[in-house]
Each structure stands twice: as structure tokens, then as C-alpha cells.
Tab-separated table of N, CA and C in Angstrom:
chain	number	residue	atom	x	y	z
A	1	MET	N	0.786	-0.779	-0.293
A	1	MET	CA	-0.272	-0.021	0.158
A	1	MET	C	0.885	1.229	0.288
A	2	LEU	N	0.317	2.029	-0.443
A	2	LEU	CA	0.998	3.635	-0.624
A	2	LEU	C	0.266	4.757	-0.399
A	3	GLU	N	1.266	5.318	0.367
A	3	GLU	CA	1.008	6.765	1.628
A	3	GLU	C	1.234	7.798	0.439
A	4	VAL	N	-0.406	9.333	0.535
A	4	VAL	CA	0.844	10.328	0.557
A	4	VAL	C	0.859	10.711	1.301
A	5	GLU	N	1.816	11.685	2.134
A	5	GLU	CA	1.538	12.530	2.975
A	5	GLU	C	2.025	13.736	2.709
A	6	LEU	N	0.498	14.800	2.482
A	6	LEU	CA	1.273	16.063	2.716
A	6	LEU	C	1.359	16.989	3.569
A	7	LYS	N	2.429	17.735	3.955
A	7	LYS	CA	2.788	18.894	5.435
A	7	LYS	C	2.565	20.354	5.253
A	8	LEU	N	2.633	21.251	5.168
A	8	LEU	CA	2.442	22.697	5.784
A	8	LEU	C	3.171	22.865	6.803
A	9	THR	N	4.804	23.547	6.205
A	9	THR	CA	5.225	24.211	6.768
A	9	THR	C	5.810	25.963	6.143
A	10	ALA	N	6.452	26.447	6.775
A	10	ALA	CA	6.791	27.766	7.182
A	10	ALA	C	6.625	28.498	5.731
A	11	GLY	N	6.695	28.972	5.221
A	11	GLY	CA	7.270	29.987	4.048
A	11	GLY	C	6.067	30.274	2.870
A	12	PRO	N	4.853	29.719	3.408
A	12	PRO	CA	4.426	28.793	3.612
A	12	PRO	C	4.590	27.708	2.014
A	13	THR	N	4.731	26.558	2.794
A	13	THR	CA	5.855	25.314	2.053
A	13	THR	C	4.743	24.291	1.942
A	14	LEU	N	4.535	23.361	0.481
A	14	LEU	CA	4.076	22.847	0.796
A	14	LEU	C	4.825	21.134	0.565
A	15	GLU	N	4.649	19.857	1.208
A	15	GLU	CA	5.786	19.399	1.355
A	15	GLU	C	4.890	17.883	0.481
A	16	ALA	N	5.422	17.124	-0.145
A	16	ALA	CA	4.898	15.576	-0.229
A	16	ALA	C	5.782	14.588	0.287
A	17	VAL	N	5.259	13.942	0.212
A	17	VAL	CA	6.528	12.428	0.102
A	17	VAL	C	5.292	11.372	0.184
A	18	LEU	N	5.750	10.254	-0.506
A	18	LEU	CA	5.314	8.851	-1.583
A	18	LEU	C	6.205	7.716	-0.122
A	19	HIS	N	4.679	7.180	0.700
A	19	HIS	CA	5.535	6.485	1.586
A	19	HIS	C	5.159	4.639	1.278
A	20	ASN	N	5.808	3.900	1.548
A	20	ASN	CA	5.442	2.209	1.313
A	20	ASN	C	5.056	1.460	2.127
A	21	ARG	N	3.941	1.846	2.199
A	21	ARG	CA	3.359	1.328	3.713
A	21	ARG	C	3.625	-0.313	3.957
A	22	SER	N	3.671	-0.972	2.649
A	22	SER	CA	3.195	-2.431	2.468
A	22	SER	C	4.515	-3.167	2.908
A	23	GLY	N	4.090	-4.409	2.730
A	23	GLY	CA	5.320	-5.134	2.887
A	23	GLY	C	6.816	-5.932	2.215
A	24	VAL	N	6.198	-5.384	0.856
A	24	VAL	CA	7.278	-6.207	0.207
A	24	VAL	C	8.219	-4.862	-0.743
A	25	PRO	N	8.711	-4.886	-1.381
A	25	PRO	CA	8.931	-3.492	-2.323
A	25	PRO	C	8.519	-3.406	-3.269
A	26	ILE	N	8.434	-2.280	-3.754
A	26	ILE	CA	7.505	-1.990	-4.798
A	26	ILE	C	8.176	-1.271	-5.878
A	27	ASN	N	8.587	-0.949	-7.589
A	27	ASN	CA	8.688	-0.101	-7.874
A	27	ASN	C	7.674	1.165	-8.176
A	28	VAL	N	8.218	2.416	-8.672
A	28	VAL	CA	7.740	3.654	-8.804
A	28	VAL	C	8.515	4.076	-10.086
A	29	LEU	N	7.739	4.990	-10.687
A	29	LEU	CA	8.529	5.389	-11.724
A	29	LEU	C	8.586	7.281	-11.136
A	30	ASP	N	9.515	8.167	-11.198
A	30	ASP	CA	10.013	9.001	-10.556
A	30	ASP	C	10.343	9.872	-12.266
A	31	ALA	N	9.984	10.118	-12.446
A	31	ALA	CA	9.835	11.447	-14.121
A	31	ALA	C	8.869	12.029	-13.808
A	32	GLU	N	8.752	13.336	-13.513
A	32	GLU	CA	8.109	14.458	-13.507
A	32	GLU	C	7.045	14.894	-14.609
A	33	GLU	N	8.081	14.704	-16.062
A	33	GLU	CA	7.483	15.165	-17.172
A	33	GLU	C	6.484	14.194	-17.760
A	34	ILE	N	6.599	13.047	-17.155
A	34	ILE	CA	5.671	11.953	-17.774
A	34	ILE	C	4.788	11.624	-17.246
A	35	GLN	N	5.163	11.621	-15.291
A	35	GLN	CA	4.247	11.316	-14.459
A	35	GLN	C	4.263	11.680	-13.370
A	36	PRO	N	3.818	12.866	-13.841
A	36	PRO	CA	3.668	14.404	-12.336
A	36	PRO	C	2.824	13.851	-11.498
A	37	THR	N	3.350	14.361	-10.783
A	37	THR	CA	2.582	14.199	-9.371
A	37	THR	C	1.936	15.317	-9.298
A	38	ARG	N	0.250	15.531	-9.243
A	38	ARG	CA	-0.065	16.884	-9.509
A	38	ARG	C	-1.047	17.272	-8.212
A	39	LEU	N	-1.049	18.777	-7.537
A	39	LEU	CA	-1.786	19.328	-6.897
A	39	LEU	C	-3.140	19.516	-7.135
A	40	MET	N	-3.809	20.180	-5.571
A	40	MET	CA	-5.079	19.913	-6.189
A	40	MET	C	-5.122	21.444	-5.090
A	41	LEU	N	-5.362	22.350	-5.441
A	41	LEU	CA	-6.048	23.430	-4.625
A	41	LEU	C	-7.413	24.089	-4.994
A	42	ILE	N	-7.667	24.270	-3.744
A	42	ILE	CA	-9.525	24.592	-3.133
A	42	ILE	C	-10.168	25.532	-2.590
A	43	ASN	N	-10.088	26.408	-3.567
A	43	ASN	CA	-10.698	27.554	-2.357
A	43	ASN	C	-12.110	27.274	-1.486
A	44	ALA	N	-12.263	28.508	-0.648
A	44	ALA	CA	-13.029	28.330	0.115
A	44	ALA	C	-14.419	28.162	-0.802
A	45	ALA	N	-14.679	27.817	-1.287
A	45	ALA	CA	-16.405	28.178	-2.023
A	45	ALA	C	-15.974	26.389	-3.072
A	46	GLY	N	-15.462	26.071	-2.681
A	46	GLY	CA	-14.711	24.555	-3.280
A	46	GLY	C	-14.534	24.832	-4.250
A	47	LYS	N	-14.219	25.789	-5.570
A	47	LYS	CA	-13.573	25.499	-6.743
A	47	LYS	C	-12.091	24.814	-6.810
A	48	GLU	N	-11.643	24.585	-7.611
A	48	GLU	CA	-10.405	23.969	-7.877
A	48	GLU	C	-9.740	24.981	-9.000
A	49	LEU	N	-8.545	25.550	-8.301
A	49	LEU	CA	-7.500	26.270	-9.230
A	49	LEU	C	-6.649	25.607	-10.694
A	50	THR	N	-7.009	25.471	-11.669
A	50	THR	CA	-6.536	24.725	-12.324
A	50	THR	C	-4.909	25.432	-13.040
A	51	PRO	N	-4.241	24.817	-13.153
A	51	PRO	CA	-2.643	25.428	-13.458
A	51	PRO	C	-2.507	25.082	-14.449
A	52	PHE	N	-1.303	26.413	-15.175
A	52	PHE	CA	-0.757	25.715	-16.369
A	52	PHE	C	0.110	25.178	-17.083
A	53	ASP	N	-0.118	24.010	-17.442
A	53	ASP	CA	0.664	22.476	-17.530
A	53	ASP	C	2.271	23.287	-18.940
A	54	GLU	N	3.139	23.826	-17.612
A	54	GLU	CA	3.965	23.958	-18.788
A	54	GLU	C	4.356	22.458	-19.679
A	55	ARG	N	5.010	21.587	-20.085
A	55	ARG	CA	4.301	20.517	-20.808
A	55	ARG	C	4.271	21.078	-21.669
A	56	THR	N	3.240	21.570	-22.173
A	56	THR	CA	2.586	21.908	-23.139
A	56	THR	C	3.521	22.791	-24.522
A	57	ARG	N	4.410	23.511	-23.669
A	57	ARG	CA	5.365	24.323	-24.543
A	57	ARG	C	6.291	24.497	-24.931
A	58	ARG	N	6.928	23.153	-24.549
A	58	ARG	CA	8.288	22.646	-24.149
A	58	ARG	C	9.011	21.722	-24.957
A	59	LYS	N	9.181	21.328	-25.364
A	59	LYS	CA	9.790	20.060	-25.829
A	59	LYS	C	10.450	19.242	-25.090
A	60	PHE	N	10.312	17.875	-24.685
A	60	PHE	CA	11.363	16.483	-23.757
A	60	PHE	C	10.986	15.638	-24.166
A	61	ASP	N	11.847	14.689	-24.123
A	61	ASP	CA	11.633	13.502	-24.178
A	61	ASP	C	11.221	12.529	-23.546
A	62	ARG	N	9.621	11.838	-24.265
A	62	ARG	CA	8.695	11.673	-23.222
A	62	ARG	C	9.350	9.809	-23.481
A	63	THR	N	10.446	9.742	-23.246
A	63	THR	CA	11.050	8.180	-22.820
A	63	THR	C	11.207	7.827	-21.818
A	64	VAL	N	10.293	6.472	-21.699
A	64	VAL	CA	10.288	5.867	-20.196
A	64	VAL	C	11.627	4.539	-20.117
A	65	TYR	N	12.594	5.508	-19.309
A	65	TYR	CA	13.880	4.648	-18.956
A	65	TYR	C	13.628	3.252	-17.674
A	66	LYS	N	13.838	2.541	-18.169
A	66	LYS	CA	13.857	1.299	-16.836
A	66	LYS	C	14.621	1.903	-15.480
A	67	SER	N	15.862	3.081	-15.102
A	67	SER	CA	16.744	3.410	-14.836
A	67	SER	C	15.660	4.746	-14.235
A	68	SER	N	14.524	5.428	-14.561
A	68	SER	CA	13.577	5.764	-13.877
A	68	SER	C	12.760	5.767	-13.247
A	69	PHE	N	12.464	4.591	-12.686
A	69	PHE	CA	11.807	3.431	-11.961
A	69	PHE	C	12.953	3.312	-10.324
A	70	GLU	N	12.205	3.867	-10.196
A	70	GLU	CA	13.001	4.387	-8.235
A	70	GLU	C	12.023	2.851	-7.081
A	71	THR	N	13.041	2.404	-6.645
A	71	THR	CA	12.478	0.760	-5.781
A	71	THR	C	12.063	1.125	-4.562
A	72	LEU	N	10.892	1.269	-3.986
A	72	LEU	CA	11.057	1.685	-2.556
A	72	LEU	C	10.616	0.273	-1.829
A	73	ALA	N	11.874	-0.168	-0.737
A	73	ALA	CA	12.161	-0.828	0.303
A	73	ALA	C	10.875	-0.961	1.237
A	74	PRO	N	10.041	-1.831	1.966
A	74	PRO	CA	8.800	-1.677	3.231
A	74	PRO	C	9.396	-0.391	4.186
A	75	GLY	N	8.463	0.483	4.190
A	75	GLY	CA	8.607	1.553	5.203
A	75	GLY	C	9.854	2.835	4.701
A	76	GLU	N	10.201	2.503	3.807
A	76	GLU	CA	10.807	3.635	2.750
A	76	GLU	C	10.037	4.574	2.536
A	77	HIS	N	10.573	6.071	2.050
A	77	HIS	CA	10.091	7.072	1.533
A	77	HIS	C	10.493	7.355	-0.112
A	78	LEU	N	9.666	8.373	-0.354
A	78	LEU	CA	10.168	9.065	-1.845
A	78	LEU	C	9.340	10.606	-1.724
A	79	GLU	N	10.829	11.847	-1.680
A	79	GLU	CA	10.181	12.981	-1.969
A	79	GLU	C	9.693	13.564	-3.012
A	80	LEU	N	7.911	14.054	-3.003
A	80	LEU	CA	6.931	14.600	-4.560
A	80	LEU	C	7.546	15.654	-4.738
A	81	GLY	N	7.456	16.373	-3.609
A	81	GLY	CA	7.744	17.852	-4.203
A	81	GLY	C	7.830	18.711	-2.829
A	82	SER	N	8.190	19.528	-3.068
A	82	SER	CA	8.341	20.448	-1.831
A	82	SER	C	9.015	21.812	-2.217
A	83	GLU	N	7.602	22.623	-2.715
A	83	GLU	CA	7.529	23.804	-3.198
A	83	GLU	C	6.510	25.098	-1.746
A	84	THR	N	7.656	26.353	-2.151
A	84	THR	CA	7.145	27.558	-1.518
A	84	THR	C	6.189	28.533	-2.461
A	85	PHE	N	4.752	28.547	-1.785
A	85	PHE	CA	4.258	29.965	-2.484
A	85	PHE	C	5.122	31.406	-2.777
A	86	GLU	N	4.823	32.250	-3.858
A	86	GLU	CA	5.362	33.308	-3.424
A	86	GLU	C	4.786	33.726	-3.507
A	87	LYS	N	5.164	35.237	-3.243
A	87	LYS	CA	3.900	36.516	-2.800
A	87	LYS	C	4.631	37.621	-3.812
A	88	ILE	N	3.177	37.886	-5.077
A	88	ILE	CA	4.009	38.847	-6.021
A	88	ILE	C	3.316	40.045	-6.172
A	89	SER	N	1.723	39.830	-5.301
A	89	SER	CA	1.533	41.600	-5.215
A	89	SER	C	1.037	41.335	-3.682
A	90	PRO	N	0.327	42.285	-2.987
A	90	PRO	CA	-0.538	41.875	-1.677
A	90	PRO	C	-1.151	40.845	-1.913
A	91	ARG	N	-1.937	40.572	-2.701
A	91	ARG	CA	-2.764	39.779	-2.557
A	91	ARG	C	-2.726	38.654	-3.618
A	92	LEU	N	-1.566	38.004	-4.519
A	92	LEU	CA	-1.726	37.671	-4.896
A	92	LEU	C	-0.149	36.498	-5.108
A	93	TYR	N	-0.946	35.695	-5.336
A	93	TYR	CA	0.759	34.677	-5.148
A	93	TYR	C	0.686	33.420	-6.039
A	94	THR	N	1.516	33.435	-6.628
A	94	THR	CA	2.442	32.001	-7.583
A	94	THR	C	2.829	30.391	-6.559
A	95	LEU	N	2.792	29.510	-7.306
A	95	LEU	CA	3.521	28.412	-7.419
A	95	LEU	C	3.584	27.196	-8.394
A	96	ARG	N	5.445	27.034	-8.038
A	96	ARG	CA	5.042	25.970	-9.389
A	96	ARG	C	4.945	24.265	-8.672
A	97	TRP	N	4.321	23.620	-9.120
A	97	TRP	CA	4.536	22.321	-8.570
A	97	TRP	C	5.240	21.251	-10.043
A	98	GLY	N	6.002	20.734	-9.985
A	98	GLY	CA	6.353	20.136	-10.531
A	98	GLY	C	6.303	20.684	-12.094
A	99	PRO	N	5.501	20.127	-13.396
A	99	PRO	CA	5.794	21.639	-14.597
A	99	PRO	C	4.172	21.856	-14.486
A	100	PHE	N	3.017	22.095	-13.661
A	100	PHE	CA	2.045	22.694	-13.346
A	100	PHE	C	2.495	24.039	-12.804
A	101	HIS	N	1.856	25.025	-13.045
A	101	HIS	CA	2.244	26.792	-12.869
A	101	HIS	C	1.046	27.083	-12.409
A	102	PHE	N	1.233	27.293	-10.794
A	102	PHE	CA	-0.453	27.667	-10.479
A	102	PHE	C	0.235	29.876	-10.310
A	103	ARG	N	-0.738	30.259	-11.475
A	103	ARG	CA	0.387	31.871	-11.643
A	103	ARG	C	-0.411	32.912	-10.736
A	104	ARG	N	-1.947	32.597	-10.514
A	104	ARG	CA	-2.192	33.846	-10.076
A	104	ARG	C	-3.424	33.236	-9.255
A	105	ILE	N	-2.562	32.692	-7.522
A	105	ILE	CA	-3.568	32.456	-6.317
A	105	ILE	C	-4.092	33.419	-5.558
A	106	PRO	N	-5.297	34.098	-5.639
A	106	PRO	CA	-5.400	35.062	-4.536
A	106	PRO	C	-5.185	34.605	-2.786
A	107	ALA	N	-5.045	35.698	-2.330
A	107	ALA	CA	-5.186	35.378	-1.456
A	107	ALA	C	-6.277	35.152	-0.566
A	108	GLY	N	-6.288	34.036	0.512
A	108	GLY	CA	-7.759	33.722	1.603
A	108	GLY	C	-7.315	32.141	1.802
A	109	LEU	N	-8.062	31.281	2.142
A	109	LEU	CA	-8.315	30.027	2.738
A	109	LEU	C	-7.863	29.131	1.710
A	110	TRP	N	-7.000	28.322	1.375
A	110	TRP	CA	-7.079	27.114	0.194
A	110	TRP	C	-7.117	25.900	1.290
A	111	LYS	N	-7.798	25.198	0.835
A	111	LYS	CA	-7.056	23.832	0.678
A	111	LYS	C	-6.690	22.987	-0.261
A	112	ALA	N	-5.307	21.677	0.239
A	112	ALA	CA	-4.331	21.330	-0.702
A	112	ALA	C	-4.363	19.795	-0.629
A	113	ARG	N	-3.642	19.236	-1.553
A	113	ARG	CA	-4.221	17.910	-1.397
A	113	ARG	C	-3.404	17.333	-2.657
A	114	VAL	N	-2.778	16.235	-2.576
A	114	VAL	CA	-1.793	15.741	-3.747
A	114	VAL	C	-2.079	14.401	-4.059
A	115	VAL	N	-2.223	14.552	-5.608
A	115	VAL	CA	-2.697	13.086	-6.460
A	115	VAL	C	-1.124	12.376	-6.903
A	116	PHE	N	-1.002	11.017	-7.076
A	116	PHE	CA	-0.316	10.470	-7.179
A	116	PHE	C	-1.332	9.151	-7.840
A	117	GLU	N	-0.259	9.840	-9.486
A	117	GLU	CA	-1.271	9.408	-10.209
A	117	GLU	C	0.229	7.725	-10.726
A	118	SER	N	-0.154	6.035	-10.811
A	118	SER	CA	0.920	5.937	-11.370
A	118	SER	C	0.594	4.281	-12.635
A	119	ARG	N	0.805	4.859	-13.792
A	119	ARG	CA	-0.025	3.897	-14.895
A	119	ARG	C	0.750	3.004	-15.658
A	120	ILE	N	2.323	3.815	-15.277
A	120	ILE	CA	3.573	3.237	-16.871
A	120	ILE	C	4.235	1.975	-15.888
A	121	ASP	N	3.784	0.633	-16.954
A	121	ASP	CA	4.866	-0.617	-16.270
A	121	ASP	C	5.928	-0.911	-17.382
A	122	ARG	N	6.050	-0.272	-18.486
A	122	ARG	CA	6.999	-0.797	-19.418
A	122	ARG	C	8.050	0.253	-19.100
A	123	ALA	N	8.999	-0.258	-19.884
A	123	ALA	CA	10.325	1.121	-20.208
A	123	ALA	C	11.157	0.183	-20.695
A	124	ILE	N	12.119	1.228	-21.563
A	124	ILE	CA	13.333	0.758	-22.097
A	124	ILE	C	14.396	0.681	-21.482
A	125	ASP	N	14.542	-0.381	-21.704
A	125	ASP	CA	16.201	-1.134	-20.750
A	125	ASP	C	17.392	0.053	-21.232
A	126	ASP	N	17.900	0.609	-20.265
A	126	ASP	CA	18.894	1.055	-20.767
A	126	ASP	C	20.255	0.741	-20.975
A	127	ASP	N	20.056	-1.227	-20.944
A	127	ASP	CA	21.714	-1.740	-21.612
A	127	ASP	C	21.109	-1.713	-23.381
A	128	SER	N	20.056	-2.577	-23.427
A	128	SER	CA	19.593	-3.017	-24.485
A	128	SER	C	18.921	-2.293	-25.427
A	129	GLY	N	17.889	-1.347	-24.720
A	129	GLY	CA	17.649	-0.782	-25.525
A	129	GLY	C	16.110	-0.752	-26.362
A	130	ARG	N	15.529	-2.054	-25.909
A	130	ARG	CA	14.462	-2.444	-25.773
A	130	ARG	C	13.537	-2.358	-24.806
A	131	SER	N	11.892	-1.927	-25.509
A	131	SER	CA	11.215	-2.242	-24.054
A	131	SER	C	10.781	-3.275	-23.992
A	132	VAL	N	10.935	-3.465	-22.183
A	132	VAL	CA	10.746	-4.306	-21.305
A	132	VAL	C	9.763	-4.209	-20.429
A	133	PRO	N	9.033	-5.098	-20.048
A	133	PRO	CA	8.820	-4.929	-17.923
A	133	PRO	C	8.879	-4.443	-17.093
A	134	VAL	N	8.693	-3.725	-16.876
A	134	VAL	CA	9.151	-3.263	-15.409
A	134	VAL	C	8.422	-4.151	-14.234
A	135	GLY	N	9.099	-5.184	-13.834
A	135	GLY	CA	8.411	-5.573	-12.570
A	135	GLY	C	7.478	-5.362	-10.807
A	136	LYS	N	7.085	-5.873	-10.452
A	136	LYS	CA	6.607	-4.594	-8.836
A	136	LYS	C	6.375	-3.836	-9.014
A	137	VAL	N	5.667	-3.125	-9.897
A	137	VAL	CA	4.889	-1.605	-10.006
A	137	VAL	C	4.000	-1.404	-9.197
A	138	TRP	N	3.928	-0.310	-8.704
A	138	TRP	CA	2.664	-0.260	-8.167
A	138	TRP	C	1.562	0.504	-9.116
A	139	LYS	N	0.816	0.045	-9.837
A	139	LYS	CA	-0.188	0.891	-10.240
A	139	LYS	C	-1.499	1.077	-9.399
A	140	GLY	N	-1.941	2.689	-9.951
A	140	GLY	CA	-3.021	3.028	-9.397
A	140	GLY	C	-2.845	4.712	-9.267
A	141	VAL	N	-4.407	5.000	-8.526
A	141	VAL	CA	-4.113	6.257	-7.554
A	141	VAL	C	-4.446	6.766	-5.981
A	142	VAL	N	-3.285	7.276	-6.151
A	142	VAL	CA	-3.542	7.264	-4.244
A	142	VAL	C	-3.289	9.213	-4.063
A	143	GLN	N	-4.634	9.630	-2.980
A	143	GLN	CA	-4.127	11.317	-2.963
A	143	GLN	C	-4.175	11.273	-1.769
A	144	SER	N	-3.220	12.033	-1.006
A	144	SER	CA	-2.680	12.772	0.441
A	144	SER	C	-4.035	13.156	1.077
A	145	ASN	N	-3.624	13.057	2.295
A	145	ASN	CA	-4.430	14.012	3.251
A	145	ASN	C	-4.419	15.425	2.617
A	146	THR	N	-5.622	16.429	3.638
A	146	THR	CA	-5.796	17.322	2.812
A	146	THR	C	-5.015	18.462	4.205
A	147	VAL	N	-4.703	19.772	3.957
A	147	VAL	CA	-3.786	20.579	4.488
A	147	VAL	C	-4.265	22.160	4.388
A	148	GLU	N	-4.770	22.675	4.817
A	148	GLU	CA	-4.995	24.061	5.575
A	148	GLU	C	-3.731	25.619	4.460
A	149	VAL	N	-4.065	25.812	3.588
A	149	VAL	CA	-3.083	26.733	3.898
A	149	VAL	C	-3.992	28.268	3.468
A	150	ARG	N	-3.509	29.121	4.233
A	150	ARG	CA	-3.992	30.706	4.086
A	150	ARG	C	-2.746	31.364	4.197
A	151	LEU	N	-3.516	31.885	2.700
A	151	LEU	CA	-2.532	33.089	2.187
A	151	LEU	C	-3.055	34.501	2.256
A	152	ASP	N	-2.582	35.333	3.079
A	152	ASP	CA	-2.337	36.627	3.704
A	152	ASP	C	-2.077	37.749	2.516
């Protein structure tokens, strides 16, 4: 079982960590350009803020290599992201989360949650250059706990 833990620290900064709570090693793809972790920001009215996906305007290699998978032993963790809200005017903030850019976040109370989704279980073998299945890949969707963020 995988668990995503989201914490709010000074800054304000959001920190997300993926934990392997199972009793077996699992492989997860650690490639934010291909399979990014998604941050959800929801205002007091329940409306989710839509970020701009920077991948839409830049070229990058979409090839998944076997070496891009990270093996998490039972009890181990992987940092998914740690980003700080940046004040750009008296009541306006910005935040980058992986390839996602929240350009204009109004001050106020926000609920934040992270979604980790894993669907890829094949990759290019780094030595042979052939497409191969990657064993013990966890596939599915898991959401973090929700934290409240107050932007003044």
C-alpha cells in the first residue's frame, strides 16, 4: 500500500512524500515530465484552481527508461515535491509544482491535496534499448491528506 503525506511548513511551503506502507518492495516511476504528481488547490467556495501545464509549450524526451523507476523497500519513502508559495503582489501568490504553474492564486484560505497516479509499467532497458516490462510496479491512484493553507 502506498500513502502520500502532505505537510505545510513555514513559507508557506507544501511538502509531499510517498511512503511504501506495504510489506514488499515496489517500483514507482520518478519522472515528473512523464508522470507528474498533481497538486489540487481548492478555494473556500469549493472551486479547484487550474494550473498551467508547462509541458504543453516545451519539448522533452517522453521516453521512459527502466532506470527512471525507483525501488521503495517496505517503510521507505520518496519525496514527491517541496515548493513554496511566492507572493507577487499584496494579495496574490504564485506556485510551481513540478510542471504545473499556478500563476495567480488569490489570498485566502485554500485546501491543498496531492494526487499520485501510476499507470506506466513498461520501459526502455538502459542496456539493450528494448522495451521491457518493469516488475513490481504499483499501479493506481492515491491521494494525500488535505492541509489548509492561509495566504494573507
